[in-house]
Coordinates of C-alpha atoms in Angstrom, one line a residue:
M1 CA 0.0 0.0 0.0
R2 CA 1.3 3.4 -0.9
A3 CA 0.3 6.7 0.6
V4 CA 0.5 10.0 -1.3
S5 CA -0.1 13.1 0.7
D6 CA -1.3 16.4 -0.8
G7 CA 1.8 18.1 -2.2
G8 CA 4.1 15.6 -0.5
A9 CA 5.6 13.7 -3.4
S10 CA 9.0 14.1 -4.9
P11 CA 9.5 16.1 -8.0
V12 CA 8.8 14.6 -11.4
G13 CA 12.0 13.1 -12.8
G14 CA 13.6 13.0 -9.4
A15 CA 13.4 9.3 -8.9
R16 CA 16.7 7.8 -7.7
P17 CA 17.9 4.2 -7.3
P18 CA 17.5 2.8 -3.8
Q19 CA 20.3 4.1 -1.6
L20 CA 21.5 1.1 0.4
L21 CA 24.3 0.9 3.0
R22 CA 25.1 4.6 3.4
V23 CA 27.2 6.1 6.1
R24 CA 27.2 9.8 6.5
G25 CA 25.7 10.2 3.1
R26 CA 28.3 8.0 1.4
S27 CA 27.7 4.6 -0.2
V28 CA 29.6 1.7 1.4
T29 CA 28.1 -1.1 -0.7
W30 CA 31.7 -2.1 -1.6
L31 CA 32.3 -3.1 2.0
P32 CA 30.4 -6.4 2.4
P33 CA 32.0 -8.1 -0.6
L34 CA 35.4 -6.9 0.6
L35 CA 34.8 -8.2 4.1
L36 CA 33.7 -11.5 2.7
L37 CA 36.8 -11.7 0.5
V38 CA 39.1 -11.0 3.5
G39 CA 37.2 -13.4 5.7
I40 CA 37.4 -16.3 3.3
V41 CA 41.2 -15.9 3.0
L42 CA 41.7 -15.6 6.7
V43 CA 39.5 -18.6 7.5
D44 CA 41.2 -20.7 4.8
F45 CA 44.7 -19.9 6.2
R46 CA 43.6 -21.0 9.7
T47 CA 42.0 -24.3 8.8
S48 CA 43.4 -27.7 7.8
S49 CA 43.5 -29.3 4.4
D50 CA 40.3 -31.1 5.4
F51 CA 38.4 -27.8 5.4
R52 CA 39.4 -25.7 2.4
I53 CA 37.1 -22.8 1.6
L54 CA 39.4 -20.7 -0.7
S55 CA 37.2 -21.6 -3.6
W56 CA 34.3 -19.8 -1.9
I57 CA 35.9 -16.7 -3.3
V58 CA 33.5 -17.2 -6.3
L59 CA 30.8 -15.9 -4.0
V60 CA 32.3 -12.4 -3.7
P61 CA 31.4 -11.1 -7.2
G62 CA 28.0 -12.6 -6.7
I63 CA 27.4 -10.5 -3.6
A64 CA 28.8 -7.5 -5.3
A65 CA 26.4 -8.0 -8.2
A66 CA 23.4 -7.8 -5.9
I67 CA 24.3 -4.5 -4.2
C68 CA 27.1 -2.7 -6.2
G69 CA 27.1 -1.0 -9.5
V70 CA 28.5 -2.6 -12.7
W71 CA 32.0 -1.1 -12.3
G72 CA 32.2 -2.2 -8.7
T73 CA 31.1 -5.7 -9.6
A74 CA 33.7 -5.8 -12.4
V75 CA 36.4 -4.8 -9.9
Y76 CA 35.5 -7.7 -7.6
A77 CA 35.3 -10.0 -10.7
V78 CA 39.0 -9.3 -11.2
L79 CA 40.0 -9.0 -7.6
A80 CA 38.5 -12.3 -6.6
P81 CA 40.6 -14.6 -8.9
A82 CA 43.7 -12.4 -8.3
T83 CA 43.3 -12.9 -4.6
Y84 CA 42.8 -16.6 -5.2
I85 CA 46.0 -16.8 -7.1
A86 CA 48.0 -14.9 -4.5
A87 CA 46.5 -16.8 -1.5
D88 CA 46.9 -20.2 -3.2
A89 CA 50.5 -19.4 -4.2
V90 CA 51.6 -18.8 -0.6
L91 CA 50.2 -22.1 0.7
P92 CA 52.3 -25.2 0.9
H93 CA 52.1 -27.3 -2.2
E94 CA 50.0 -30.0 -0.6
Y95 CA 47.3 -27.4 0.3
Q96 CA 47.0 -25.7 -3.0
A97 CA 43.7 -26.1 -4.8
G98 CA 45.0 -25.6 -8.3
L99 CA 43.6 -24.5 -11.7
P100 CA 40.0 -25.8 -11.6
D101 CA 39.0 -23.6 -8.7
L102 CA 40.7 -20.6 -10.3
V103 CA 38.7 -21.1 -13.5
L104 CA 35.5 -21.4 -11.4
A105 CA 36.3 -18.0 -9.7
G106 CA 37.0 -16.4 -13.1
I107 CA 33.8 -17.7 -14.7
G108 CA 31.8 -16.7 -11.5
G109 CA 33.2 -13.1 -11.9
V110 CA 32.1 -12.9 -15.5
L111 CA 28.6 -14.2 -14.8
A112 CA 28.2 -11.9 -11.8
T113 CA 29.2 -8.8 -13.9
L114 CA 26.6 -9.8 -16.5
A115 CA 24.0 -10.3 -13.8
C116 CA 24.8 -6.9 -12.4
V117 CA 24.3 -5.3 -15.9
V118 CA 20.8 -6.9 -16.1
R119 CA 19.9 -5.8 -12.6
V120 CA 21.0 -2.2 -13.2
R121 CA 19.1 -2.0 -16.5
G122 CA 16.0 -3.3 -14.7
E123 CA 16.4 -0.7 -12.0
Q124 CA 16.7 2.0 -14.7
R125 CA 13.5 0.8 -16.4
M126 CA 11.7 0.7 -13.0
L127 CA 12.8 4.3 -12.3
H128 CA 11.6 5.4 -15.7
M129 CA 8.2 3.8 -15.0
Q130 CA 8.1 5.6 -11.6
D131 CA 8.8 8.9 -13.4
V132 CA 5.9 8.2 -15.8
A133 CA 3.6 7.2 -12.9
E134 CA 4.6 10.4 -11.0
T135 CA 3.8 12.5 -14.1
I136 CA 0.4 10.9 -14.3
R137 CA -0.2 11.3 -10.6
R138 CA 0.6 15.0 -10.7
T139 CA -1.8 15.4 -13.7
V140 CA -4.6 13.7 -11.8
L141 CA -3.7 14.7 -8.3
R142 CA -1.9 18.0 -8.7
P143 CA -0.4 19.7 -5.7
L144 CA -2.6 22.3 -4.2
P145 CA -1.0 25.5 -2.6
P146 CA -1.9 26.1 1.0
G147 CA -5.0 28.2 1.4
W148 CA -5.8 27.8 -2.3
G149 CA -9.2 29.4 -3.2
G150 CA -9.6 30.6 0.4
L151 CA -9.8 27.1 1.7
D152 CA -7.7 25.2 4.3
H153 CA -7.3 21.7 2.9
A154 CA -5.6 18.4 3.4
A155 CA -5.7 15.1 1.4
V156 CA -4.2 11.7 1.4
Y157 CA -4.3 9.0 -1.3
L158 CA -3.8 5.4 -0.3
S159 CA -3.2 2.9 -3.1
A160 CA -4.4 -0.6 -2.6
D161 CA -1.5 -1.7 -4.9
S162 CA 1.9 -1.2 -3.3
E163 CA 3.5 -0.6 -6.7
A164 CA 1.0 1.9 -7.9
R165 CA 1.0 5.7 -7.4
V166 CA -2.5 6.6 -8.8
G167 CA -5.8 5.0 -9.6
G168 CA -9.3 6.1 -10.4
D169 CA -9.7 8.4 -7.4
F170 CA -9.4 12.1 -8.0
Y171 CA -9.9 15.4 -6.3
D172 CA -9.1 19.1 -7.0
I173 CA -9.9 22.7 -5.9
Q174 CA -10.5 25.2 -8.7
T175 CA -10.9 29.0 -8.2
G176 CA -13.1 30.8 -10.7
L177 CA -15.3 33.7 -11.6
H178 CA -18.1 32.5 -9.3
G179 CA -16.2 31.4 -6.2
T180 CA -14.2 28.3 -5.4
R181 CA -15.3 24.8 -6.5
V182 CA -14.2 21.5 -5.1
I183 CA -14.5 18.0 -6.6
L184 CA -13.8 14.5 -5.3
G185 CA -14.6 11.5 -7.4
D186 CA -14.0 7.8 -7.9
V187 CA -14.0 6.2 -11.4
Q188 CA -15.3 2.6 -11.5
G189 CA -12.7 0.0 -12.2
K190 CA -8.9 0.0 -12.1
G191 CA -5.9 0.4 -14.4
L192 CA -5.1 2.9 -17.1
G193 CA -8.7 3.1 -18.2
A194 CA -9.8 4.5 -14.8
V195 CA -6.8 6.9 -14.8
E196 CA -7.7 8.2 -18.3
A197 CA -11.3 8.8 -17.3
A198 CA -10.3 10.6 -14.1
A199 CA -7.9 12.8 -16.1
A200 CA -10.7 13.6 -18.6
L201 CA -13.1 14.5 -15.9
L202 CA -10.6 16.7 -14.0
G203 CA -9.8 18.6 -17.2
T204 CA -13.4 19.4 -17.7
F205 CA -13.9 20.3 -14.1
R206 CA -11.1 22.8 -14.1
E207 CA -12.6 24.6 -17.1
A208 CA -16.3 24.4 -16.2
A209 CA -15.7 25.3 -12.5
Y210 CA -13.9 28.4 -13.5
H211 CA -16.5 29.7 -16.0
E212 CA -19.9 28.3 -15.0
A213 CA -22.1 30.3 -12.6
D214 CA -24.3 27.4 -11.6
L215 CA -22.8 24.2 -9.9
T216 CA -25.5 22.2 -11.7
A217 CA -24.0 23.3 -15.0
V218 CA -20.6 22.0 -13.9
A219 CA -22.2 18.7 -13.2
L220 CA -23.9 18.6 -16.6
R221 CA -20.6 19.4 -18.3
L222 CA -18.9 16.5 -16.4
E223 CA -21.7 14.1 -17.5
V224 CA -21.3 15.1 -21.2
R225 CA -17.5 14.6 -20.9
M226 CA -18.0 11.2 -19.4
Q227 CA -20.3 10.1 -22.1
R228 CA -17.9 11.4 -24.8
H229 CA -15.0 9.5 -23.1
I230 CA -17.0 6.3 -23.0
R231 CA -18.0 6.5 -26.6
M232 CA -14.4 7.2 -27.7
R233 CA -13.0 4.3 -25.7
T234 CA -15.8 2.0 -26.9
A235 CA -15.0 2.9 -30.6
L236 CA -11.4 2.1 -30.0
G237 CA -12.3 -1.3 -28.5
R238 CA -10.8 -0.4 -25.1
E239 CA -14.0 -0.1 -23.2
E240 CA -17.1 -2.2 -22.7
G241 CA -19.4 0.9 -22.4
D242 CA -20.2 0.5 -18.7
R243 CA -17.6 2.8 -17.2
F244 CA -19.0 5.3 -14.7
A245 CA -17.8 7.6 -12.0
T246 CA -19.2 8.9 -8.7
A247 CA -18.4 12.4 -7.6
V248 CA -19.1 15.2 -5.1
L249 CA -19.1 18.9 -6.2
L250 CA -18.8 21.6 -3.7
G251 CA -19.2 25.4 -4.3
F252 CA -18.2 28.2 -2.0
P253 CA -19.8 31.4 -3.4
E254 CA -18.2 34.6 -2.5
E255 CA -21.6 36.4 -2.1
R256 CA -22.8 33.8 0.4
P257 CA -19.8 33.4 2.8
G258 CA -21.7 31.4 5.4
T259 CA -23.1 28.7 3.1
M260 CA -21.8 26.0 0.7
D261 CA -23.5 24.4 -2.3
A262 CA -23.2 20.7 -3.0
V263 CA -24.1 18.3 -5.8
V264 CA -23.7 14.7 -5.0
L265 CA -23.5 12.3 -8.0
G266 CA -23.9 8.7 -6.8
H267 CA -21.2 9.2 -4.1
D268 CA -21.2 8.9 -0.4
A269 CA -22.5 12.2 1.0
P270 CA -19.8 14.4 2.6
L271 CA -19.7 14.9 6.4
V272 CA -19.8 18.3 8.0
V273 CA -17.4 18.0 10.9
G274 CA -17.2 20.7 13.5
P275 CA -16.4 21.3 17.2
D276 CA -20.0 20.4 18.0
G277 CA -20.0 17.1 16.2
V278 CA -20.7 15.5 12.8
R279 CA -23.7 15.8 10.5
P280 CA -24.0 14.2 7.1
L281 CA -25.6 15.9 4.1
P282 CA -29.0 14.5 3.3
P283 CA -29.1 11.5 1.0
E284 CA -30.4 13.5 -2.0
H285 CA -28.1 13.1 -4.9
G286 CA -28.1 12.4 -8.6
L287 CA -26.9 9.4 -10.6
P288 CA -23.2 8.7 -11.2
L289 CA -21.5 10.3 -14.2
G290 CA -22.0 8.2 -17.2
Y291 CA -25.7 7.4 -16.5
G292 CA -27.0 10.6 -18.0
E293 CA -29.6 8.9 -20.2
L294 CA -31.3 7.6 -17.0
V295 CA -31.9 11.1 -15.6
P296 CA -35.7 11.7 -15.3
A297 CA -37.4 14.4 -17.2
D298 CA -37.7 16.7 -14.2
G299 CA -34.1 17.9 -14.6
P300 CA -30.6 17.7 -13.3
P301 CA -29.5 16.7 -9.8
P302 CA -30.5 19.1 -7.0
V303 CA -28.1 21.5 -5.4
L304 CA -28.0 21.4 -1.7
R305 CA -27.4 24.7 0.1
V306 CA -25.6 23.9 3.3
P307 CA -25.0 26.5 6.1
L308 CA -21.5 26.3 7.6
A309 CA -20.6 27.6 11.0
P310 CA -17.1 28.9 11.7
G311 CA -14.6 26.1 12.1
E312 CA -16.7 23.4 10.3
T313 CA -14.9 21.2 7.9
L314 CA -16.2 19.2 4.9
L315 CA -14.9 15.6 5.0
L316 CA -15.0 13.7 1.6
T317 CA -13.9 10.1 1.2
T318 CA -14.0 7.5 -1.5
D319 CA -15.5 4.1 -0.8
G320 CA -12.1 2.7 0.2
V321 CA -12.8 4.2 3.6
T322 CA -16.5 3.2 4.1
E323 CA -15.9 -0.2 2.7
A324 CA -12.8 -1.0 4.7
R325 CA -13.5 -4.3 6.6
D326 CA -11.9 -5.8 9.7
D327 CA -11.2 -9.5 10.2
D328 CA -14.9 -10.1 11.0
G329 CA -16.1 -8.4 7.8
T330 CA -17.4 -5.3 9.6
F331 CA -17.3 -2.0 7.7
Y332 CA -15.4 0.9 9.2
P333 CA -17.9 3.1 11.0
L334 CA -16.7 6.4 9.7
T335 CA -19.4 8.8 11.0
T336 CA -19.5 7.2 14.5
D337 CA -15.7 7.2 14.8
V338 CA -15.2 10.8 13.7
D339 CA -18.1 12.0 15.9
A340 CA -16.5 10.3 19.0
A341 CA -13.1 11.7 18.2
V342 CA -14.4 15.3 17.7
T343 CA -16.4 15.1 20.9
A344 CA -13.2 14.1 22.8
D345 CA -11.0 16.6 21.0
P346 CA -12.7 19.4 18.9
A347 CA -9.4 20.3 17.3
I348 CA -9.6 17.1 15.2
A349 CA -12.1 19.0 13.0
R350 CA -9.1 20.8 11.4
P351 CA -8.5 19.5 7.9
A352 CA -4.9 18.2 8.4
R353 CA -5.7 16.5 11.7
L354 CA -9.0 15.1 10.4
V355 CA -7.4 13.6 7.4
A356 CA -4.6 12.1 9.5
F357 CA -7.2 10.7 11.9
V358 CA -9.3 9.0 9.2
R359 CA -6.3 7.6 7.5
E360 CA -4.9 6.1 10.7
R361 CA -8.2 4.7 11.8
T362 CA -9.1 3.2 8.4
L363 CA -5.7 1.4 8.2
R364 CA -6.1 0.2 11.8
H365 CA -9.6 -1.1 11.1
C366 CA -8.6 -3.2 8.0
G367 CA -5.2 -4.2 9.4
G368 CA -3.4 -2.3 6.6
H369 CA -5.1 -4.4 3.9
L370 CA -7.1 -2.0 1.7
A371 CA -9.4 -3.6 -0.8
D372 CA -9.7 -0.5 -3.0
D373 CA -7.8 2.8 -3.6
T374 CA -8.7 5.3 -0.9
T375 CA -8.8 9.1 -0.8
V376 CA -9.5 11.2 2.2
F377 CA -10.0 14.9 1.5
A378 CA -11.0 17.7 3.9
V379 CA -11.7 21.4 3.2
R380 CA -13.0 24.4 5.1
R381 CA -13.1 28.1 4.7
R382 CA -10.0 29.8 6.1
V383 CA -10.3 31.8 9.3
G384 CA -11.7 35.2 8.4
V385 CA -13.1 34.0 5.1
G386 CA -16.8 33.4 5.1
T387 CA -17.3 33.1 8.8
E388 CA -20.8 34.5 8.8
V389 CA -23.5 32.0 9.3
G390 CA -25.7 31.8 6.2
E391 CA -29.3 31.2 5.6
R392 CA -30.7 28.1 7.4
E393 CA -31.8 26.4 4.2
W394 CA -30.7 23.0 5.6
G395 CA -31.5 22.0 9.2
D396 CA -28.9 20.9 11.7

C-alpha cells in the first residue's frame, strides 16, 4: 500500500535508485564483498586441508552484483581470482587447490558482472516507469497550494496496490469567476482506463468550475464529458461501455460566505465536521456520471445549500474508507468514529488532523489491507473568510 499526501511527493523526474548501505551520506556497498573476501582468505589460512574454503571466493562477485554497480562488480570480478592466485600461491604445495577452482572463480566473476548489468538495467526501467507514474499522478492529483481558493485543505491518497501511485480516485480545488469549487470522485474500475477517465473529468472540471455560474452546469458538463469519453473508448475497442464515476461537487460562493453548495452524484454524502459534532448531508443526490440517459425528465440533480458555521470542515472520502473491513467483515464506522473523536478533541475538526485521523483509523480497522484505492479529502473556509452563518436552508 502506498500513501501519497497532498503536495508531499518528490518532483517529477527526481526518482533515484535505492540508496543502500550509506554512512554519513556516502555509499559503502563495496564493504560487504570486501569483508567476505578477506574473511574467506583468513579462515582458509587457519583451517586444515580437510576444510578448504578458498574456492568460496567465487561468492564475492555474486554478492557485489546484488548491491554494487556494474563497475564495482567488475572490480571484484577481477579482484576475486587475483586474490585466489595470491593466496593459493603462498600455501604449501600439498594445500594448493589448483587451476580448476581458479577457473571457477573467473567464470563466476564474468557471470556476476553480466547479472549486475541486467539488474542495473532493470532498475533503470523501473525508475523510468516511476517517473511516468509520477507525471500521471501530478496530472490527476496535482499539488494544491496552502489556502488555495480561500480554503484550508488536506488530502491523502492510499493505493491498494503497493507498486501503484495513482488509480481512479481524483480530487481538486478550482478557483473561478463565481467562487471556489471542489471536486472529489471515484472512477469505476482500475488500471489505465480508470486513470484516463479521471484525467478527462478533471480537465473538464477545471474549465467548467472556472466559467460556469451554476454548480449544476458544472455537473452537466462532467456528464457530457464522461459520455464522450466512454464513446471514444468503446469505438477504440478499449471499453465495454459500462464505465461510470461517482463524484461530489462543492461550491463556496463569495456572495454567500456562510453557506456552501453541494451536488452529490452517486457518491457517499460528505460529512460536515465541527467542534460540536458531525452531521452528514441529506441523501439527496443524482446518478453517477455516465448514466445521464437515465436522468428523469424533471431535470438535473438538486443543489443542496448547506450552512456552515465557523470552524466546520467538509470531509470527503471514497469508498475505500467506508468499505474497509476488519477480520470479522465489519465495515469501518466512519461517522461514528469521527463523531466520537471530535467530541473528545474538537481540534480534530481541522483538515490536516481530520485527514490524518481518518487515514490512521481506516488502516487500523482493516489491518493495513485495503481492498480499494482510498482518498480522504477535507476542506473548510479559512479563518476570516466566510465566517458569517448563512441562511438556514438546511437543518442541523
